[in-house]
mmCIF file of N, CA and C in Angstrom:
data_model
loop_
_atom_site.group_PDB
_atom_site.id
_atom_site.type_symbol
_atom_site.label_atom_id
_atom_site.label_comp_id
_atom_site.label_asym_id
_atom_site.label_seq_id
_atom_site.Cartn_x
_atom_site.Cartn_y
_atom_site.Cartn_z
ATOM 1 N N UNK A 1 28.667 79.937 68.124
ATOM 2 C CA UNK A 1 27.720 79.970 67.025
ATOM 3 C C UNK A 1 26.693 81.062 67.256
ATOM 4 N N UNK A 2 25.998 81.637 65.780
ATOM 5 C CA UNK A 2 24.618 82.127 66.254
ATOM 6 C C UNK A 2 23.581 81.568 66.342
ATOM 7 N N UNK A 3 22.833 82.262 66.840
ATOM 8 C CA UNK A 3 21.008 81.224 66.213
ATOM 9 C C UNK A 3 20.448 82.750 66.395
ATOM 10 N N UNK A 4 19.452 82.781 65.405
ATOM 11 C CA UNK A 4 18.446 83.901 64.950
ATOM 12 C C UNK A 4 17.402 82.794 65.383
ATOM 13 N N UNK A 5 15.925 83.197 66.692
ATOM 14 C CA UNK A 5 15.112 83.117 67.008
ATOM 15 C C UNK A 5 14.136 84.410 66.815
ATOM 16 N N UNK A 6 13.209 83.528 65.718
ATOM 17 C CA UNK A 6 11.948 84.069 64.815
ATOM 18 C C UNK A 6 10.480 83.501 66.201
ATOM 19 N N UNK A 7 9.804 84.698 66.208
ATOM 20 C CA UNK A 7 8.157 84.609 66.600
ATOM 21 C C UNK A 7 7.393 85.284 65.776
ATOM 22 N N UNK A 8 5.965 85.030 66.096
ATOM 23 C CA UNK A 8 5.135 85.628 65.068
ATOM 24 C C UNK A 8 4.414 84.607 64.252
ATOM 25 N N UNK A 9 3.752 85.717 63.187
ATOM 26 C CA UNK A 9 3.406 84.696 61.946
ATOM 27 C C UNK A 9 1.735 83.921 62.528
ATOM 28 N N UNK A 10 1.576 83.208 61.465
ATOM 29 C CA UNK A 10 0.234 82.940 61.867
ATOM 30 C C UNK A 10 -0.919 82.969 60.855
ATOM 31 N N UNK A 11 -1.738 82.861 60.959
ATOM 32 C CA UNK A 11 -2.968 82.804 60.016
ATOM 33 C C UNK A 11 -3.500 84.274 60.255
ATOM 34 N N UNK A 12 -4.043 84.837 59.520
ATOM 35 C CA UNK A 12 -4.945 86.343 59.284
ATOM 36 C C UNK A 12 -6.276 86.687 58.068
ATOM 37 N N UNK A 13 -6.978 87.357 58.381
ATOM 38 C CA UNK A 13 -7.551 87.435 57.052
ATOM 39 C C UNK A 13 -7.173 88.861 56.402
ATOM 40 N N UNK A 14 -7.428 88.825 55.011
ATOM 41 C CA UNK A 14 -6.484 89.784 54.244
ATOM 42 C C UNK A 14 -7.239 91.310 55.252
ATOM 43 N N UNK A 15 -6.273 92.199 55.368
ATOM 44 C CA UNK A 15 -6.829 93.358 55.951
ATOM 45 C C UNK A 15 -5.964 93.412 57.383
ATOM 46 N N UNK A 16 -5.708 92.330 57.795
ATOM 47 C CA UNK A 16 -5.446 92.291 58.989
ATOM 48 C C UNK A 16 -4.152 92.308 59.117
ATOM 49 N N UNK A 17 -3.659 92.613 60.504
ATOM 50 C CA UNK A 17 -2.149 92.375 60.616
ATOM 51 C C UNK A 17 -1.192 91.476 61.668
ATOM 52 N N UNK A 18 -0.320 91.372 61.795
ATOM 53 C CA UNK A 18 0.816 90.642 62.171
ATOM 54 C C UNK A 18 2.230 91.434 62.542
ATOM 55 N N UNK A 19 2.596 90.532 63.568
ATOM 56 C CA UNK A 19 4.468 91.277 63.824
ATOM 57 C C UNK A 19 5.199 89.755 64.088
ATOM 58 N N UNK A 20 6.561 90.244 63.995
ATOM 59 C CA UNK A 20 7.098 89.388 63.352
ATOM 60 C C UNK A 20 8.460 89.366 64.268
ATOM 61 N N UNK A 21 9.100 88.614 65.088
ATOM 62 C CA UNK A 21 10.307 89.278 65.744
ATOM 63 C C UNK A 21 11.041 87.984 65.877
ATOM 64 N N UNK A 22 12.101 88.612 65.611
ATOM 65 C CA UNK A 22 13.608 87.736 65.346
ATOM 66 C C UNK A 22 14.719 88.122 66.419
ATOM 67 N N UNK A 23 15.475 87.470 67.045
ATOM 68 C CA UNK A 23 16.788 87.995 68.109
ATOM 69 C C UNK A 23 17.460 86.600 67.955
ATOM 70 N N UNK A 24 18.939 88.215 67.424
ATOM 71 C CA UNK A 24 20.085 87.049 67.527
ATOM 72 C C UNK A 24 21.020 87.062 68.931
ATOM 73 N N UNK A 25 21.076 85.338 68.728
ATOM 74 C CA UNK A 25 22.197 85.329 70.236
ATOM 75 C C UNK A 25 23.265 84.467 70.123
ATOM 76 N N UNK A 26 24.392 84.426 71.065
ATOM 77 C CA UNK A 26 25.438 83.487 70.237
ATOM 78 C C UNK A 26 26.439 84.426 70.928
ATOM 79 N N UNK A 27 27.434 83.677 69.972
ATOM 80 C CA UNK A 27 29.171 84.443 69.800
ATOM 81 C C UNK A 27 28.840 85.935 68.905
ATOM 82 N N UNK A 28 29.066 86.559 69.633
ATOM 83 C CA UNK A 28 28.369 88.142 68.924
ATOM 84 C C UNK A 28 29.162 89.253 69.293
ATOM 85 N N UNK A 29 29.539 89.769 68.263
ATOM 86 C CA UNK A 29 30.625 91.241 68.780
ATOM 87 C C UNK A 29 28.987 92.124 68.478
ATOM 88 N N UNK A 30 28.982 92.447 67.043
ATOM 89 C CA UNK A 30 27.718 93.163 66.657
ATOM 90 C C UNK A 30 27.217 92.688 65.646
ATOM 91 N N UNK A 31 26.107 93.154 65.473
ATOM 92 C CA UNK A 31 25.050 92.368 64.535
ATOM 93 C C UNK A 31 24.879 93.768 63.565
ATOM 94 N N UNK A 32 25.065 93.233 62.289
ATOM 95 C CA UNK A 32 25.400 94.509 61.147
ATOM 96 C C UNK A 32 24.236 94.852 60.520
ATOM 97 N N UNK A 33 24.136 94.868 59.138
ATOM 98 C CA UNK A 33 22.234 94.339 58.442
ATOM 99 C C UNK A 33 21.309 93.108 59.074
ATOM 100 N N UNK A 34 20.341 93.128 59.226
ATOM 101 C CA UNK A 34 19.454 92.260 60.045
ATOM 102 C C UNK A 34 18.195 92.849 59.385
ATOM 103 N N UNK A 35 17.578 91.542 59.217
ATOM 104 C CA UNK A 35 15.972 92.243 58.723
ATOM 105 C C UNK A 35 15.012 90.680 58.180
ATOM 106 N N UNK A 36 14.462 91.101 56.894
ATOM 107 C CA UNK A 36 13.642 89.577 56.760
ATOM 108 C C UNK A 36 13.427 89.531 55.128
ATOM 109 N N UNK A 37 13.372 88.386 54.887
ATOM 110 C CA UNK A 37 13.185 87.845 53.583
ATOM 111 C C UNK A 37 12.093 86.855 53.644
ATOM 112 N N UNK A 38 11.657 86.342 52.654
ATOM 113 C CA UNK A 38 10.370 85.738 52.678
ATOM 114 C C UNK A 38 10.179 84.824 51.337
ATOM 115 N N UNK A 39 9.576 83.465 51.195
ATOM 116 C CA UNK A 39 9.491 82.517 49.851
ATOM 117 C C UNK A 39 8.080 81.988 49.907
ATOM 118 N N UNK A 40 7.659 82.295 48.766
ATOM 119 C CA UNK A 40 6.327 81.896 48.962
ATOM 120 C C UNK A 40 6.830 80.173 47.637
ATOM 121 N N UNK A 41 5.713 79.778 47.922
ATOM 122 C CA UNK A 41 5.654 78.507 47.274
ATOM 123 C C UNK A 41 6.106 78.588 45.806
ATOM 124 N N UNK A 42 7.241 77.766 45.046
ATOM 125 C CA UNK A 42 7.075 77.774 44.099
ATOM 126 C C UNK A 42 7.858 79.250 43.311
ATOM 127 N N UNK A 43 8.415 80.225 44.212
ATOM 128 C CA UNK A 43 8.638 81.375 43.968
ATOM 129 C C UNK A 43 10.121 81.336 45.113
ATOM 130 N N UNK A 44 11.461 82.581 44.219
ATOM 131 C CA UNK A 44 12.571 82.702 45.186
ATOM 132 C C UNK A 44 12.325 83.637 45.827
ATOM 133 N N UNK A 45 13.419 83.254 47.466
ATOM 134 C CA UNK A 45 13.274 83.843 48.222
ATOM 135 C C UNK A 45 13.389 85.445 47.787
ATOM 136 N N UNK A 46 12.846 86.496 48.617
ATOM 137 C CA UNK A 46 12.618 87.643 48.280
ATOM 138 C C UNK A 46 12.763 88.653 49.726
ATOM 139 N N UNK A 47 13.808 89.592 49.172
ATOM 140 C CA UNK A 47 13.823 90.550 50.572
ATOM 141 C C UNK A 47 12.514 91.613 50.438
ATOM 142 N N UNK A 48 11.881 91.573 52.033
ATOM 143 C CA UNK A 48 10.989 91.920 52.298
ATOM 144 C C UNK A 48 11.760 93.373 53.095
ATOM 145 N N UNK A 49 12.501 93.336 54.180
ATOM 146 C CA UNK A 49 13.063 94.448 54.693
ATOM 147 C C UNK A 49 14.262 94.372 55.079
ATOM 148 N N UNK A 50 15.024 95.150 55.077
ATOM 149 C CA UNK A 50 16.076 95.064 55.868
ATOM 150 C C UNK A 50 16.927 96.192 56.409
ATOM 151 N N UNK A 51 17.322 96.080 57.801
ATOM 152 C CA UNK A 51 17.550 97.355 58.442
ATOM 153 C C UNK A 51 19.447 97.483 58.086
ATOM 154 N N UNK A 52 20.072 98.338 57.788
ATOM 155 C CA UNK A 52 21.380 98.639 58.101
ATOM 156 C C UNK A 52 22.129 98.821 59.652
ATOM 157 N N UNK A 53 23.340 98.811 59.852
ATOM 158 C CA UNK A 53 23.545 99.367 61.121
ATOM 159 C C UNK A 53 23.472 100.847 61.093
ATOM 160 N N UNK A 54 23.415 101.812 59.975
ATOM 161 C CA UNK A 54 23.719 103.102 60.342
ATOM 162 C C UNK A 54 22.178 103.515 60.305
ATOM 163 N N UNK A 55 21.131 102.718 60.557
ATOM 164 C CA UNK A 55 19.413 102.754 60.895
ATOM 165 C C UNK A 55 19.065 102.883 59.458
ATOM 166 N N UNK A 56 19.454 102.454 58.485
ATOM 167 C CA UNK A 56 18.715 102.925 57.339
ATOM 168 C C UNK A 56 17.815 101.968 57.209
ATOM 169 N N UNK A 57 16.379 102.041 56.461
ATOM 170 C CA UNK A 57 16.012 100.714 56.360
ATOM 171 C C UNK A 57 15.451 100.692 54.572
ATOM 172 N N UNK A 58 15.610 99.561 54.095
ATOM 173 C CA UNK A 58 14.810 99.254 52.905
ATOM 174 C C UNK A 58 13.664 98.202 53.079
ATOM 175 N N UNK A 59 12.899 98.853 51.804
ATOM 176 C CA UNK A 59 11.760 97.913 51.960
ATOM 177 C C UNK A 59 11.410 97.412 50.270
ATOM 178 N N UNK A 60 10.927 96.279 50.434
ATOM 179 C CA UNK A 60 10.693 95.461 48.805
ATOM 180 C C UNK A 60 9.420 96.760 48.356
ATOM 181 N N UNK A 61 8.805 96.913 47.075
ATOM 182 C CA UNK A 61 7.939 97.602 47.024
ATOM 183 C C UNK A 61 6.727 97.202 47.258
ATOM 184 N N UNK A 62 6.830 95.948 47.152
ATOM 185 C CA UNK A 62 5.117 95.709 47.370
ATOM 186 C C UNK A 62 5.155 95.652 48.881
ATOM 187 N N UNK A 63 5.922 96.175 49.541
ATOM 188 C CA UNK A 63 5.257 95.992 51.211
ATOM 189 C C UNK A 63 5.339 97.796 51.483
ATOM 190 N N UNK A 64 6.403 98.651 50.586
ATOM 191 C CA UNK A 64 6.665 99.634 51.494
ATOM 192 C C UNK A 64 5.248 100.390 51.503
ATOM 193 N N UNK A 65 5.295 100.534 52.550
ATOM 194 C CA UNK A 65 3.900 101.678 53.243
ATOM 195 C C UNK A 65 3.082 101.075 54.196
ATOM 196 N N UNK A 66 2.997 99.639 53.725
ATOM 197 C CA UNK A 66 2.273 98.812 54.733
ATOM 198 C C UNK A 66 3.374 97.953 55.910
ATOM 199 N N UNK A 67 4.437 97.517 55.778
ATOM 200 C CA UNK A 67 5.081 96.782 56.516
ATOM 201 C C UNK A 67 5.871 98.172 57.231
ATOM 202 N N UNK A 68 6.271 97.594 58.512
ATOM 203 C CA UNK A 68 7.467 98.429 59.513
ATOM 204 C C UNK A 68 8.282 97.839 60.414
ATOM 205 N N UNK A 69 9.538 97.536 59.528
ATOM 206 C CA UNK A 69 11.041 97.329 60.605
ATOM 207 C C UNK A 69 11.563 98.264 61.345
ATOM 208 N N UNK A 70 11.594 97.601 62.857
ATOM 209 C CA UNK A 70 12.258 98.366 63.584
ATOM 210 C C UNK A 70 13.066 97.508 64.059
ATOM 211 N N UNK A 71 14.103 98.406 65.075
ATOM 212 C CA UNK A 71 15.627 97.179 65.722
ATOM 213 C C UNK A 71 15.738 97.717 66.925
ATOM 214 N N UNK A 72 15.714 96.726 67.853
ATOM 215 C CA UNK A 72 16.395 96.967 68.684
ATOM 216 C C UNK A 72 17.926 96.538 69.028
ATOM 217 N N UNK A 73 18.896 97.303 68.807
ATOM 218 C CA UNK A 73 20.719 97.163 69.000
ATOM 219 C C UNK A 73 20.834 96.396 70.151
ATOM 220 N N UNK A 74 20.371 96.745 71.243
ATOM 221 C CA UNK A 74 20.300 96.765 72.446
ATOM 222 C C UNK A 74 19.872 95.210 72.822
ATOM 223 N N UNK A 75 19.647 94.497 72.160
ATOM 224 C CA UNK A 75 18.876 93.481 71.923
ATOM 225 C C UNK A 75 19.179 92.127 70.971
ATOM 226 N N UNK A 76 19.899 93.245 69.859
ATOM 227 C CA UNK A 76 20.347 92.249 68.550
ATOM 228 C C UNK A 76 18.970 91.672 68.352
ATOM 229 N N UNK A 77 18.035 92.914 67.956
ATOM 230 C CA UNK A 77 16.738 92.237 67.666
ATOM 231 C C UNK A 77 15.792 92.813 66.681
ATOM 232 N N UNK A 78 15.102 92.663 65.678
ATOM 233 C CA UNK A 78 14.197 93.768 64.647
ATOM 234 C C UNK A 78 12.762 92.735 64.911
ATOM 235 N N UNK A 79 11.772 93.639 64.436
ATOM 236 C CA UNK A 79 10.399 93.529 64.402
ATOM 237 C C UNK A 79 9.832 93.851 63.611
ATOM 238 N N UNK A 80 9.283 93.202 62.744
ATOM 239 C CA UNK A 80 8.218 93.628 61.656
ATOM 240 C C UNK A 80 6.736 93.907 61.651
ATOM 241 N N UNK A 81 6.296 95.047 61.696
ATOM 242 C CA UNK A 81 4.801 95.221 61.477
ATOM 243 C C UNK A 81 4.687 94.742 60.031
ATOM 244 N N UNK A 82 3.709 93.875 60.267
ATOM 245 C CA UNK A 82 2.888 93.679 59.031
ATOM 246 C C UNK A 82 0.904 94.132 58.957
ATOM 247 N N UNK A 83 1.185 95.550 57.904
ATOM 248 C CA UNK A 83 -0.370 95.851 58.515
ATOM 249 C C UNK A 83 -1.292 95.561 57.172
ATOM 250 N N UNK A 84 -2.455 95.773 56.593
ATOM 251 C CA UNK A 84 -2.845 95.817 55.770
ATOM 252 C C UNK A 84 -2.571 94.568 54.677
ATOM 253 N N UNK A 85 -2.138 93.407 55.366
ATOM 254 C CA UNK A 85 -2.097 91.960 54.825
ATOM 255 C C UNK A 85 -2.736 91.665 53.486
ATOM 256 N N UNK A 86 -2.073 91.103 52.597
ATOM 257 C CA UNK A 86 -2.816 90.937 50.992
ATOM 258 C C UNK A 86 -2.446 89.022 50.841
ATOM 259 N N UNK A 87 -3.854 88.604 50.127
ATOM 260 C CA UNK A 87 -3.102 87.076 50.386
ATOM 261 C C UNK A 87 -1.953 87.023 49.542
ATOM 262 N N UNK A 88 -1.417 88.009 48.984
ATOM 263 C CA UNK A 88 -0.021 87.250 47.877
ATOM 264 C C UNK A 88 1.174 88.026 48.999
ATOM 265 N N UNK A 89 0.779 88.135 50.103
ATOM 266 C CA UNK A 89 1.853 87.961 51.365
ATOM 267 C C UNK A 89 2.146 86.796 52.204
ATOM 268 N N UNK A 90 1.130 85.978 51.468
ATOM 269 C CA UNK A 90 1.624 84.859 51.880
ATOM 270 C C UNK A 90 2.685 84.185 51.765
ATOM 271 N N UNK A 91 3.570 83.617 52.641
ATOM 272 C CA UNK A 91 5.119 82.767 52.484
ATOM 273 C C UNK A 91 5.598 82.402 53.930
ATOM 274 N N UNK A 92 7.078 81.686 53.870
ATOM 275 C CA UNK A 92 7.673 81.546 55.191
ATOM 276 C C UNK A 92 8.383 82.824 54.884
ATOM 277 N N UNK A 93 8.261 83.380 56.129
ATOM 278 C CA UNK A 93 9.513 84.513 56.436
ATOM 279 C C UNK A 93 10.549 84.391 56.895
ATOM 280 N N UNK A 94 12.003 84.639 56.515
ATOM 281 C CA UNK A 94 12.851 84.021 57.222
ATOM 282 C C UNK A 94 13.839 85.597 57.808
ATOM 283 N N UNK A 95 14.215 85.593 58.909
ATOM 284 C CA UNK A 95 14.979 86.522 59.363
ATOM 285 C C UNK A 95 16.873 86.086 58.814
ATOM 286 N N UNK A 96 17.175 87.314 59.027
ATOM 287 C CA UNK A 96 18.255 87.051 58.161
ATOM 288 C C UNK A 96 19.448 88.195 58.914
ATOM 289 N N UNK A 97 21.211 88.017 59.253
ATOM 290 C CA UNK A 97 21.446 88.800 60.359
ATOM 291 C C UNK A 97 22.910 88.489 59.484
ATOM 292 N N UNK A 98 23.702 89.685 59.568
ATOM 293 C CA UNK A 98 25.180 89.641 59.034
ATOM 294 C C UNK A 98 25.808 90.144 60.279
ATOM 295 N N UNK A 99 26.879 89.123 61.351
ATOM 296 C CA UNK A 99 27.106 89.190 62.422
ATOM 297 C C UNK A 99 28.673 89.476 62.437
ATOM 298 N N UNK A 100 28.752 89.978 63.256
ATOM 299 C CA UNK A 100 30.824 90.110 63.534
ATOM 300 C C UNK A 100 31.210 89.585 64.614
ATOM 301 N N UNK A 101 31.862 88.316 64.769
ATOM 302 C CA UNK A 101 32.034 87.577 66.074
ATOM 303 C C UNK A 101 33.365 87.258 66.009
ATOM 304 N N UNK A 102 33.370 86.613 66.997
ATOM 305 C CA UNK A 102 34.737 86.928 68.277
ATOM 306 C C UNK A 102 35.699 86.297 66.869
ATOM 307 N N UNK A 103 37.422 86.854 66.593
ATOM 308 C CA UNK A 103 38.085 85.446 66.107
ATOM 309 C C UNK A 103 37.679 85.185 64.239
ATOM 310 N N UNK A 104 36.660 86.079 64.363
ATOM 311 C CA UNK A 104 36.481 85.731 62.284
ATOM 312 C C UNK A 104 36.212 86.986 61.754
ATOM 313 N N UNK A 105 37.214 86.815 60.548
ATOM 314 C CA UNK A 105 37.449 87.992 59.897
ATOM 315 C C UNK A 105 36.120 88.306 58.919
ATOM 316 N N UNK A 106 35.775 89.379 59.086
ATOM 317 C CA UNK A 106 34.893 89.890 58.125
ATOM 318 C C UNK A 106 33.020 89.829 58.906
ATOM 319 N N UNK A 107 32.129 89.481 58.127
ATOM 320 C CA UNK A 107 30.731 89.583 58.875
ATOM 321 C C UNK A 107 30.582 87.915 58.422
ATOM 322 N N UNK A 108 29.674 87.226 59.242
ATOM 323 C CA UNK A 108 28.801 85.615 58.938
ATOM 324 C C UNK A 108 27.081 86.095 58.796
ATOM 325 N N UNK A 109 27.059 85.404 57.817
ATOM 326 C CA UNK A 109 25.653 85.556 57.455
ATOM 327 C C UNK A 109 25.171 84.161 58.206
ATOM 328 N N UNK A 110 23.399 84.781 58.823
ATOM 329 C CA UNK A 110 23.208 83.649 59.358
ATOM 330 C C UNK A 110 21.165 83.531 58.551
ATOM 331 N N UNK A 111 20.641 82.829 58.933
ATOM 332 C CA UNK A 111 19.324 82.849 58.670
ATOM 333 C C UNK A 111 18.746 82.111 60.046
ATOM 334 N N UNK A 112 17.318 82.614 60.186
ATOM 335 C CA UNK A 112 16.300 81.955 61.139
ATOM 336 C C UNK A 112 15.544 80.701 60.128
ATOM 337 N N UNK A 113 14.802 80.304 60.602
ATOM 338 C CA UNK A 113 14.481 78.585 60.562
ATOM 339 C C UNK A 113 13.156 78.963 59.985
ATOM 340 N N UNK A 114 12.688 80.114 60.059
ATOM 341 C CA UNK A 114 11.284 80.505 58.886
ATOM 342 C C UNK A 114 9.972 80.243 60.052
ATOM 343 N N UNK A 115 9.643 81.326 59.181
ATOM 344 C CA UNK A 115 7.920 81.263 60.197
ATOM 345 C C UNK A 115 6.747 81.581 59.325
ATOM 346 N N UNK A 116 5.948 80.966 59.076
ATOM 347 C CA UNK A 116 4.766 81.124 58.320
ATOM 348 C C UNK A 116 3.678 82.098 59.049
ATOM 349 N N UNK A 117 3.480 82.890 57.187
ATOM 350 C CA UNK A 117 2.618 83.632 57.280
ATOM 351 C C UNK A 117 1.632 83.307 55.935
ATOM 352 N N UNK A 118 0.389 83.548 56.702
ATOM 353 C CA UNK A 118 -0.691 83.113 55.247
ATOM 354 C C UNK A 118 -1.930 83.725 56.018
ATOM 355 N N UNK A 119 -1.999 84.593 54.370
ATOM 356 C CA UNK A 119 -3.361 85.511 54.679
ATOM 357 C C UNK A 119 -4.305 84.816 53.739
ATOM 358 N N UNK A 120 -5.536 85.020 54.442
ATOM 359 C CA UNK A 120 -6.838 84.758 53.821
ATOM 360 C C UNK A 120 -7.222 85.455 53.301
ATOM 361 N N UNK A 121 -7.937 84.926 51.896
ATOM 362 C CA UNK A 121 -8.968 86.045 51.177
ATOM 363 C C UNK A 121 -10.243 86.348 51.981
#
């Protein structure tokens, strides 16, 4: 199996920032797209970033300029800067990893267990 283990998160006041780090471990050949999505209350989940394997990365618009995914391969691991915090960044974040393991054809999508983030006005 995998498991995606999420840290981070936390309380902030708006202005301030946060990082965010996820590593997958398990039955693992390689770990393909990996990055993070996020649901705030009442609202669907929503991709916040996500890295490719060939390093590309996307970002939702309301974060790009302020948020920064990086990966470590080496690791089966990404990190999110979160700088310049707005309270409608508030939500659980959930990491999110399309894996290629031993014995199954094609990639498994997996998700982390969510980590709260909530900014203050």
């Amino acid at each position: 199996q995998v498991q995606l283990m999420e840290s981070g998160g936390g309380l902030v006041q708006a202005g301030g920032s946060l990082r965010l780090s996820c590593a997958a471990s398990g039955r693992i050949i390689t770990v393909d797209d990996m990055g993070w999505y996020r649901q705030a209350p009442g609202k669907e989940r929503e991709l916040v970033a996500m890295s490719s394997v060939g390093s590309r990365v996307d970002y939702a618009d309301s974060v790009n300029g302020r948020f920064t995914l990086s990966r470590d391969n080496a690791k089966n691991s990404v990190y999110l800067q979160m700088n310049s915090l707005k309270p409608e960044d508030t939500a659980v974040y959930y990491c999110h990893a399309e894996v290629r393991q031993p014995y199954v054809s094609g990639l498994t999508k997996h998700w982390g267990q969510g980590t709260q983030v909530t900014v203050s006005s």
